[in-house]
Each structure stands twice: as C-alpha cells, then as structure tokens.
Tab-separated table of C-alpha atoms in Angstrom:
chain	number	residue	atom	x	y	z
T	14	MET	CA	17.283	171.939	69.765
T	15	ALA	CA	14.593	170.659	71.973
T	16	LYS	CA	15.312	170.674	75.738
T	17	ARG	CA	15.424	167.091	77.026
T	18	PRO	CA	12.799	166.504	80.137
T	19	ARG	CA	14.508	166.497	83.542
T	20	ARG	CA	15.032	163.203	85.042
T	21	ILE	CA	13.908	162.896	88.779
T	22	LEU	CA	14.219	159.494	90.785
T	23	ARG	CA	11.383	158.627	93.104
T	24	ARG	CA	11.487	156.136	95.856
T	25	ARG	CA	9.898	153.135	94.396
T	26	TRP	CA	7.494	151.553	97.079
T	27	ALA	CA	7.231	148.172	95.096
T	28	THR	CA	10.739	147.534	95.663
T	29	THR	CA	12.377	146.155	99.018
T	30	GLU	CA	15.104	148.894	98.661
T	31	GLY	CA	12.182	151.546	98.807
T	32	TRP	CA	11.441	150.319	102.167
T	33	ARG	CA	14.939	149.632	103.826
T	34	GLY	CA	15.137	153.170	105.408
T	35	THR	CA	11.604	153.028	106.795
T	36	ARG	CA	11.732	154.176	110.367
T	37	ALA	CA	9.236	154.535	113.287
T	38	GLY	CA	7.801	158.113	112.408
T	39	MET	CA	6.773	156.647	108.960
T	40	TRP	CA	5.466	153.435	110.235
T	41	ALA	CA	3.275	155.270	112.699
T	42	TRP	CA	1.753	157.345	109.986
T	43	LEU	CA	1.247	154.305	107.776
T	44	VAL	CA	-0.240	152.348	110.289
T	45	GLN	CA	-2.807	154.939	111.249
T	46	ARG	CA	-3.626	155.336	107.521
T	47	GLY	CA	-3.724	151.706	106.919
T	48	ALA	CA	-6.140	151.490	110.170
T	49	ALA	CA	-8.360	154.096	108.776
T	50	VAL	CA	-8.878	152.204	105.438
T	51	ALA	CA	-9.453	148.853	107.174
T	52	LEU	CA	-11.968	150.447	109.378
T	53	LEU	CA	-13.972	151.448	106.348
T	54	LEU	CA	-14.205	147.607	105.624
T	55	VAL	CA	-14.714	146.393	109.096
T	56	ILE	CA	-17.603	148.903	109.860
T	57	ALA	CA	-19.297	147.733	106.798
T	58	LEU	CA	-18.996	144.132	107.933
T	59	HIS	CA	-20.062	145.107	111.509
T	60	LEU	CA	-23.270	146.853	110.089
T	61	ARG	CA	-24.311	143.908	108.327
T	62	ASN	CA	-24.246	141.816	111.471
T	63	PRO	CA	-22.997	143.476	114.623
T	64	PHE	CA	-22.797	140.259	116.856
T	65	ILE	CA	-19.810	138.508	115.103
T	66	ARG	CA	-17.187	138.603	117.911
T	67	PRO	CA	-13.990	138.418	115.676
T	68	VAL	CA	-15.229	141.438	113.603
T	69	GLN	CA	-16.124	143.183	116.996
T	70	ALA	CA	-12.694	142.558	118.108
T	71	VAL	CA	-10.899	143.788	114.889
T	72	LEU	CA	-13.156	146.865	114.880
T	73	LEU	CA	-11.993	147.735	118.666
T	74	GLY	CA	-8.440	147.089	117.932
T	75	LEU	CA	-8.348	149.321	114.664
T	76	VAL	CA	-10.376	151.914	116.462
T	77	LEU	CA	-7.911	152.131	119.338
T	78	LEU	CA	-5.085	152.071	117.007
T	79	HIS	CA	-6.309	154.883	114.689
T	80	ALA	CA	-7.365	156.850	117.689
T	81	LEU	CA	-4.207	156.674	120.029
T	82	LEU	CA	-1.866	157.330	116.947
T	83	GLY	CA	-4.164	160.194	116.153
T	84	VAL	CA	-3.680	161.465	119.638
T	85	ARG	CA	0.198	161.001	119.288
T	86	ALA	CA	0.081	163.335	116.255
T	87	ILE	CA	-1.996	165.982	118.023
T	88	LEU	CA	0.206	165.888	121.068
T	89	LEU	CA	3.255	166.427	118.753
T	90	ASP	CA	1.247	169.223	116.911
T	91	PHE	CA	0.685	170.893	120.428
T	92	GLY	CA	4.424	171.117	121.090
T	93	LEU	CA	5.596	167.792	122.798
T	94	PRO	CA	9.080	167.455	121.722
T	95	VAL	CA	9.530	165.585	118.514
T	96	ARG	CA	12.355	163.428	120.176
T	97	TRP	CA	9.714	161.666	122.125
T	98	HIS	CA	7.965	160.365	118.899
T	99	ARG	CA	9.222	156.937	119.163
T	100	SER	CA	8.136	156.771	122.770
T	101	LEU	CA	4.864	158.135	121.866
T	102	LEU	CA	4.291	155.384	119.351
T	103	VAL	CA	5.353	152.595	121.783
T	104	LEU	CA	2.972	154.212	124.374
T	105	ALA	CA	0.093	154.441	121.925
T	106	VAL	CA	0.366	150.733	121.006
T	107	VAL	CA	0.827	149.667	124.609
T	108	VAL	CA	-2.206	152.019	125.856
T	109	GLY	CA	-4.187	150.394	123.123
T	110	ALA	CA	-3.389	146.835	124.060
T	111	ALA	CA	-4.066	147.572	127.681
T	112	ILE	CA	-7.472	149.048	126.743
T	113	PHE	CA	-8.368	146.145	124.305
T	114	ALA	CA	-7.260	143.545	126.885
T	115	ALA	CA	-9.384	145.353	129.654
T	116	PHE	CA	-12.367	145.569	127.500
T	117	TRP	CA	-11.923	141.780	126.390
T	118	GLY	CA	-11.848	140.734	129.993
T	119	TRP	CA	-14.776	142.750	130.923
T	120	ARG	CA	-17.119	142.216	128.264
T	121	TRP	CA	-16.090	139.141	125.946
T	122	SER	CA	-14.315	136.684	128.225
K	7	MET	CA	32.517	143.657	98.856
K	8	VAL	CA	30.323	144.425	95.979
K	9	LEU	CA	29.154	148.043	95.175
K	10	LYS	CA	25.965	148.271	92.986
K	11	VAL	CA	25.950	151.735	91.794
K	12	PHE	CA	23.276	153.389	89.745
K	13	ARG	CA	24.456	154.680	86.458
K	14	TRP	CA	22.780	156.986	83.968
K	15	THR	CA	23.845	159.459	81.194
K	16	PRO	CA	21.330	161.695	79.515
K	17	GLY	CA	20.123	160.009	76.441
K	18	PHE	CA	20.994	156.482	77.677
K	19	ARG	CA	18.912	153.982	79.799
K	20	GLU	CA	19.561	153.791	83.417
K	21	ARG	CA	21.578	150.614	84.939
K	22	ILE	CA	22.906	149.271	87.987
K	23	GLN	CA	26.771	148.403	87.616
K	24	ARG	CA	28.647	146.170	89.803
K	25	PHE	CA	32.020	147.062	91.180
K	26	TRP	CA	34.040	144.483	93.329
K	27	VAL	CA	36.184	146.683	95.759
K	28	PRO	CA	38.351	145.089	98.544
K	29	ALA	CA	36.929	146.240	101.737
K	30	ARG	CA	39.510	147.527	104.149
K	31	GLU	CA	39.310	148.472	107.869
K	32	GLY	CA	37.938	152.040	108.319
K	33	MET	CA	36.705	152.280	104.906
K	34	THR	CA	33.736	154.342	103.844
K	35	VAL	CA	31.435	154.312	101.146
K	36	LEU	CA	33.197	157.312	99.497
K	37	ASP	CA	36.553	155.252	99.876
K	38	ALA	CA	34.896	152.549	97.874
K	39	LEU	CA	33.498	154.705	95.049
K	40	VAL	CA	36.670	156.558	94.709
K	41	ASP	CA	38.706	153.111	94.508
K	42	ALA	CA	36.116	152.096	91.939
K	43	GLN	CA	36.431	155.154	89.940
K	44	ARG	CA	40.296	155.086	89.945
K	45	ARG	CA	40.785	151.505	89.341
K	46	LEU	CA	37.806	150.308	87.643
K	47	ASP	CA	35.659	152.938	85.674
K	48	PRO	CA	36.913	156.454	85.520
K	49	THR	CA	33.608	157.625	83.851
K	50	LEU	CA	31.898	157.013	87.120
K	51	ALA	CA	30.327	160.411	88.166
K	52	PHE	CA	29.801	161.219	91.969
K	53	ARG	CA	30.345	164.429	93.971
K	54	TYR	CA	32.230	165.111	96.985
K	55	ALA	CA	34.532	167.900	98.597
K	56	CYS	CA	35.594	167.817	102.106
K	57	ARG	CA	35.610	163.988	102.887
K	58	VAL	CA	35.252	164.580	106.456
K	59	GLY	CA	31.465	165.314	106.983
K	60	MET	CA	31.586	169.141	106.728
K	61	CYS	CA	30.299	169.968	103.276
K	62	GLY	CA	27.372	167.466	102.681
K	63	SER	CA	27.963	167.225	98.995
K	64	CYS	CA	28.581	163.555	98.922
K	65	ALA	CA	24.882	163.025	100.176
K	66	MET	CA	23.380	159.857	98.565
K	67	VAL	CA	21.183	156.900	98.943
K	68	VAL	CA	23.037	154.101	100.293
K	69	ASN	CA	21.172	150.831	100.966
K	70	GLY	CA	17.802	152.664	100.675
K	71	ARG	CA	18.679	155.287	103.166
K	72	GLU	CA	19.854	158.869	102.793
K	73	ARG	CA	23.442	159.268	104.056
K	74	TRP	CA	26.714	160.938	103.562
K	75	ALA	CA	29.149	158.557	101.911
K	76	CYS	CA	32.219	159.939	103.575
K	77	ARG	CA	30.624	159.455	107.070
K	78	THR	CA	29.247	155.972	106.322
K	79	LEU	CA	31.611	153.076	107.137
K	80	LEU	CA	30.990	149.914	105.123
K	81	LYS	CA	31.386	148.033	108.349
K	82	SER	CA	28.304	149.852	109.787
K	83	LEU	CA	26.135	148.653	106.928
K	84	ARG	CA	26.754	145.074	107.970
K	85	THR	CA	26.333	143.717	104.338
K	86	GLY	CA	28.633	142.657	101.676
K	87	ILE	CA	26.523	144.288	99.000
K	88	VAL	CA	26.150	148.042	99.216
K	89	THR	CA	23.758	149.688	96.788
K	90	VAL	CA	24.345	153.411	95.921
K	91	ARG	CA	21.707	155.694	94.147
K	92	PRO	CA	21.604	159.434	93.805
K	93	LEU	CA	19.442	161.581	96.004
K	94	TYR	CA	15.581	161.290	95.149
K	95	HIS	CA	13.244	164.260	94.144
K	96	PHE	CA	16.246	166.231	92.477
K	97	PRO	CA	17.092	166.374	88.786
K	98	LEU	CA	19.780	163.913	87.777
K	99	ILE	CA	22.692	165.267	86.026
K	100	ARG	CA	24.716	162.083	85.706
K	101	ASP	CA	25.152	158.733	87.645
K	102	LEU	CA	25.279	159.901	91.348
K	103	VAL	CA	25.310	163.571	90.554
K	104	VAL	CA	22.096	165.568	91.154
K	105	ASP	CA	21.170	169.175	90.396
K	106	MET	CA	20.800	170.934	93.862
K	107	ALA	CA	19.025	173.899	92.252
K	108	PRO	CA	15.582	173.074	93.580
K	109	LEU	CA	16.981	173.542	97.226
K	110	ALA	CA	17.533	176.989	96.327
K	111	GLU	CA	14.318	177.415	94.555
K	112	GLN	CA	12.273	176.054	97.406
K	113	ASN	CA	14.202	178.450	99.763
K	114	ALA	CA	13.335	181.442	97.667
K	115	ARG	CA	9.690	180.431	97.079
K	116	VAL	CA	8.984	180.583	101.121
K	117	GLY	CA	10.969	183.778	101.160
K	118	GLY	CA	13.896	182.240	102.961
K	119	ALA	CA	16.095	185.360	103.177
K	120	PHE	CA	16.739	187.458	106.355
K	121	VAL	CA	14.999	191.049	105.973
K	122	PRO	CA	16.139	193.284	108.707
K	123	LYS	CA	13.691	195.208	110.610
K	124	GLU	CA	14.480	198.999	109.657
K	125	ALA	CA	14.423	200.018	113.144
K	126	THR	CA	17.267	197.449	114.244
K	127	PRO	CA	20.327	198.695	115.267
K	128	ALA	CA	23.337	197.444	113.077
K	129	ALA	CA	24.837	195.949	116.234
K	130	ALA	CA	21.515	194.151	117.398
K	131	ARG	CA	22.079	190.873	118.843
K	132	ILE	CA	20.166	188.051	120.494
K	133	PRO	CA	21.814	187.179	123.894
K	134	ALA	CA	23.337	183.668	124.121
K	135	GLY	CA	20.772	182.777	127.006
K	136	ALA	CA	17.715	184.212	125.366
K	137	PRO	CA	14.678	181.651	124.944
K	138	GLU	CA	14.406	182.924	121.500
K	139	ARG	CA	18.036	181.857	120.685
K	140	GLY	CA	17.142	178.360	122.327
K	141	ARG	CA	14.267	177.988	119.877
K	142	ILE	CA	16.256	179.013	116.828
K	143	ASP	CA	19.722	177.291	117.482
K	144	PRO	CA	18.687	173.787	117.005
K	145	ALA	CA	17.466	174.602	113.529
K	146	ILE	CA	20.134	176.916	112.310
K	147	GLU	CA	22.897	174.370	111.292
K	148	CYS	CA	21.577	173.309	107.919
K	149	ILE	CA	24.341	173.175	105.339
K	150	GLY	CA	21.986	172.306	102.419
K	151	CYS	CA	22.790	168.763	101.677
K	152	GLY	CA	19.451	167.819	100.549
K	153	MET	CA	18.943	164.634	102.200
K	154	CYS	CA	15.782	165.567	104.020
K	155	VAL	CA	14.354	166.723	100.728
K	156	SER	CA	15.230	163.087	99.282
K	157	ALA	CA	13.699	161.267	102.258
K	158	CYS	CA	10.451	163.331	102.365
K	159	THR	CA	7.589	161.650	100.777
K	160	MET	CA	5.356	164.674	100.372
K	161	VAL	CA	7.912	166.299	98.151
K	162	ALA	CA	7.492	163.425	95.722
K	163	ASN	CA	3.648	163.871	95.781
K	164	ASP	CA	3.084	167.762	95.655
K	165	GLU	CA	5.748	169.608	93.816
K	166	ARG	CA	4.334	172.907	95.200
K	167	PHE	CA	5.274	171.599	98.839
K	168	PRO	CA	8.539	173.552	99.535
K	169	GLY	CA	10.217	170.508	101.364
K	170	PRO	CA	11.661	170.123	104.786
K	171	ALA	CA	14.825	172.304	104.272
K	172	ALA	CA	12.963	175.343	103.184
K	173	LEU	CA	10.473	175.103	106.063
K	174	ASN	CA	13.192	174.578	108.488
K	175	ARG	CA	14.981	177.812	107.082
K	176	LEU	CA	11.545	179.655	107.356
K	177	TYR	CA	11.198	178.631	110.818
K	178	THR	CA	14.443	180.160	111.740
K	179	LEU	CA	13.262	183.469	110.145
K	180	GLN	CA	9.740	183.444	111.592
K	181	ALA	CA	11.084	182.830	115.101
K	182	ASP	CA	13.687	185.768	114.911
K	183	SER	CA	12.619	189.029	116.261
K	184	ARG	CA	15.143	190.931	114.276
K	185	ASP	CA	13.466	189.887	110.883
K	186	GLY	CA	10.863	192.245	109.512
K	187	ALA	CA	9.240	189.957	106.990
K	188	HIS	CA	7.074	187.815	109.193
K	189	GLU	CA	3.753	189.389	107.748
K	190	ASP	CA	4.876	188.918	104.257
K	191	ARG	CA	5.606	185.309	104.634
K	192	SER	CA	2.202	184.574	106.368
K	193	ALA	CA	0.460	183.990	103.129
K	194	VAL	CA	2.919	181.187	102.193
K	195	MET	CA	2.553	179.821	105.650
K	196	LEU	CA	-1.091	179.462	105.332
K	197	SER	CA	-1.486	178.316	101.737
K	198	GLU	CA	-2.614	174.536	101.386
K	199	ASP	CA	0.471	173.418	99.938
K	200	THR	CA	2.915	174.449	102.740
K	201	LEU	CA	2.550	173.609	106.456
K	202	THR	CA	-0.484	171.245	106.169
K	203	ARG	CA	1.208	168.989	103.512
K	204	CYS	CA	3.674	167.789	106.057
K	205	HIS	CA	2.197	164.422	107.571
K	206	THR	CA	4.805	164.251	110.388
K	207	GLU	CA	6.322	161.089	109.041
K	208	MET	CA	9.835	162.145	110.511
K	209	ASN	CA	11.775	160.985	107.489
K	210	CYS	CA	13.503	164.248	107.246
K	211	THR	CA	14.454	164.291	110.883
K	212	ASP	CA	15.703	160.508	110.863
K	213	VAL	CA	18.100	161.340	107.994
K	214	CYS	CA	19.608	164.827	108.942
K	215	PRO	CA	23.373	164.269	109.909
K	216	MET	CA	23.333	167.607	111.523
K	217	GLY	CA	20.747	166.513	114.020
K	218	ILE	CA	18.163	168.997	112.891
K	219	SER	CA	14.635	168.125	113.076
K	220	PRO	CA	12.771	169.902	110.118
K	221	THR	CA	9.592	168.088	111.486
K	222	ALA	CA	9.991	170.128	114.711
K	223	SER	CA	10.420	173.264	112.661
K	224	ILE	CA	7.247	172.831	110.557
K	225	LEU	CA	5.271	171.976	113.761
K	226	ALA	CA	6.387	175.091	115.431
K	227	LEU	CA	5.704	176.992	112.144
K	228	ARG	CA	2.109	175.479	112.370
K	229	ARG	CA	1.678	176.862	115.907
K	230	LEU	CA	2.890	180.268	115.017
K	231	ALA	CA	0.640	180.277	111.970
K	232	VAL	CA	-2.377	179.416	113.977
K	233	ARG	CA	-1.409	182.214	116.734
K	234	GLY	CA	-1.164	184.534	113.710
K	235	LEU	CA	-4.708	184.078	112.801
K	236	PHE	CA	-5.727	184.990	116.144
K	237	ARG	CA	-3.815	188.281	116.502
C-alpha cells in the first residue's frame, strides 16, 4: 500500500490567527526587513529627484530604523543579555526618533 | 464558552469543530477539552499526561500562540471563543495529536548526545558555583514539549534547520568541559543551515514555558563557532 504523505501544519500568515502570537522580537525583525525593502523604493525615488522634502524625510526615517535595529541585532550577537531585547527595541525607536527630530530641527525647520 | 477545535483524520478533510463548554472558575483549556471529549465527542483526540505543567505533552496552539493546555486558564485568555490547533511543524497524527519524532531527529542531527572525554574521571563534576555551570544551567531544563519548534518561523522555511530545541541542547554540550565531541560538532555548527539560519526573532524564547531562551543559546553557539575559527 502506498504510504500516505505526512501532513504538517504551518502558520498561515494571511489569517489573523497567524499573527495573534506575534511579539516584540518578531516585530523588530519584520520592521527591519520591511524598512530594507521600503528603502529600495524610496532610494529610487530620491535618486530621481533628491530635493523632495517628504521623500528625504521618509528616507532618513527608514535609514535610522533599519540601522538602529541592525545595531540592536549586533549587540545581541555580541553577548548583550537576550532578556534586554524588548528594551533595546524601544531604545532603537526612541534614539531613531530623537535623531530624526534633531536633524529636522537643524536642517529642515 | 466556545471551543473551536482543529479536527483532522488521515484521509479526510480538516475542519474546525465548535464545542459549547460551560466555563467554571479555575478552568484550564485542558479541562475544557476533557469536558468536550467526555460529554460531547469521545472521538476528539489530544494528548496529556501529568495535568500539572510537568510533562509538556499537552502543548498546543491556543488562540494563535503555543501554550501548555493544562497551564492556560480560560480566564487568562480574556475571550469567550478559544481556538485550539495542534503544534505547527510536526507531522499530524490526528486532531490535536502530533508526532514528536522530528524533535529526536533534529537532536540526533546536531549530535545532541553527551560524549564523555576519555580522560574524565567517573566522578568528575562541575562545581555549583562555577561560571561554566552558570552558563549551562539556564539552558538545561528543556523537557522537549516542542513549542519552540512550533513557534520558530525558520523551521517552516528550511527543513535542514535543526530548530531551537536541538540547538539549545547543542549549546549545553558545547559549553560543557566534560564533553569530548566539541570538534566533531563544529562542522554542523558552521554549516549554512544551522546557526546562521536563526534570525533572532525570539519566538522560541517567548513561548518557552520553562523560561529557557534557545535564542540566547544559539547566539552563544555563534560566538563559540567564531572563536573556534580563530583557534
């Protein structure tokens, strides 16, 4: 008799239930990857015309988000306690917002 | 309360079956499943043993998150509708029962068995206060419930990735000075489907009911592997 193929369930990301258990660590990873993909688009827009203020602002925001979440991952890789990962996520977002606000005040206001 | 339970039998289509169960104070998801099985449908299949959070056999996905059914109070879910599904990434046997064999296979793949050094005296022990013990202890309490494997997204994407439980076990061995197979496991550690596949999403750490962080073990293994390259 032919052996029946194994049935293995996988999380369905197209359903709300698939996202219900999503926590900070997963969001940090997703946001960093999402920012990387969005950067490709925004860099293309920026190269067409570098003087559009909203595009400049989004570009700076995405670069900060992507870079600081990357720093968070590197710090964890280098041995910072994993239990700090939520605090590091919050810190990355806060530092990013502060740099963005400071740059805005310095160059664009 | 309404219990929405995943039902599946080999050869038949999967379905979600609803059970109306009277919720009582202190009732757990396991209590609700047992009630549904005894009163409403004796064919409902699920696994449990100790009922007190010791064995891990009632691990399942409750409201989208891996939990032990016996340790999950209905009250804590704050909803009148509770969805129960089997663990992800394990072969289904029936309804909520999965085949845990992949856990042992993943363990074997990374060489997850202690190999004593020939020169180690039989009575060799690591003192309680030793830093080595401090590093290993947080990772040693795994009881193999499989929730971390179910929560890990990389297990779903790369079937050669050994998963968090096996890598946590690997760390306890690689950090153990009494073990004599560190070099033998280095090829596994450096392969592209092992340590580099972890994306530090922390899903395994978030769901572990024993408070273990397989992510921390994987990151520590990475540091050991890099140090090994410069030796």
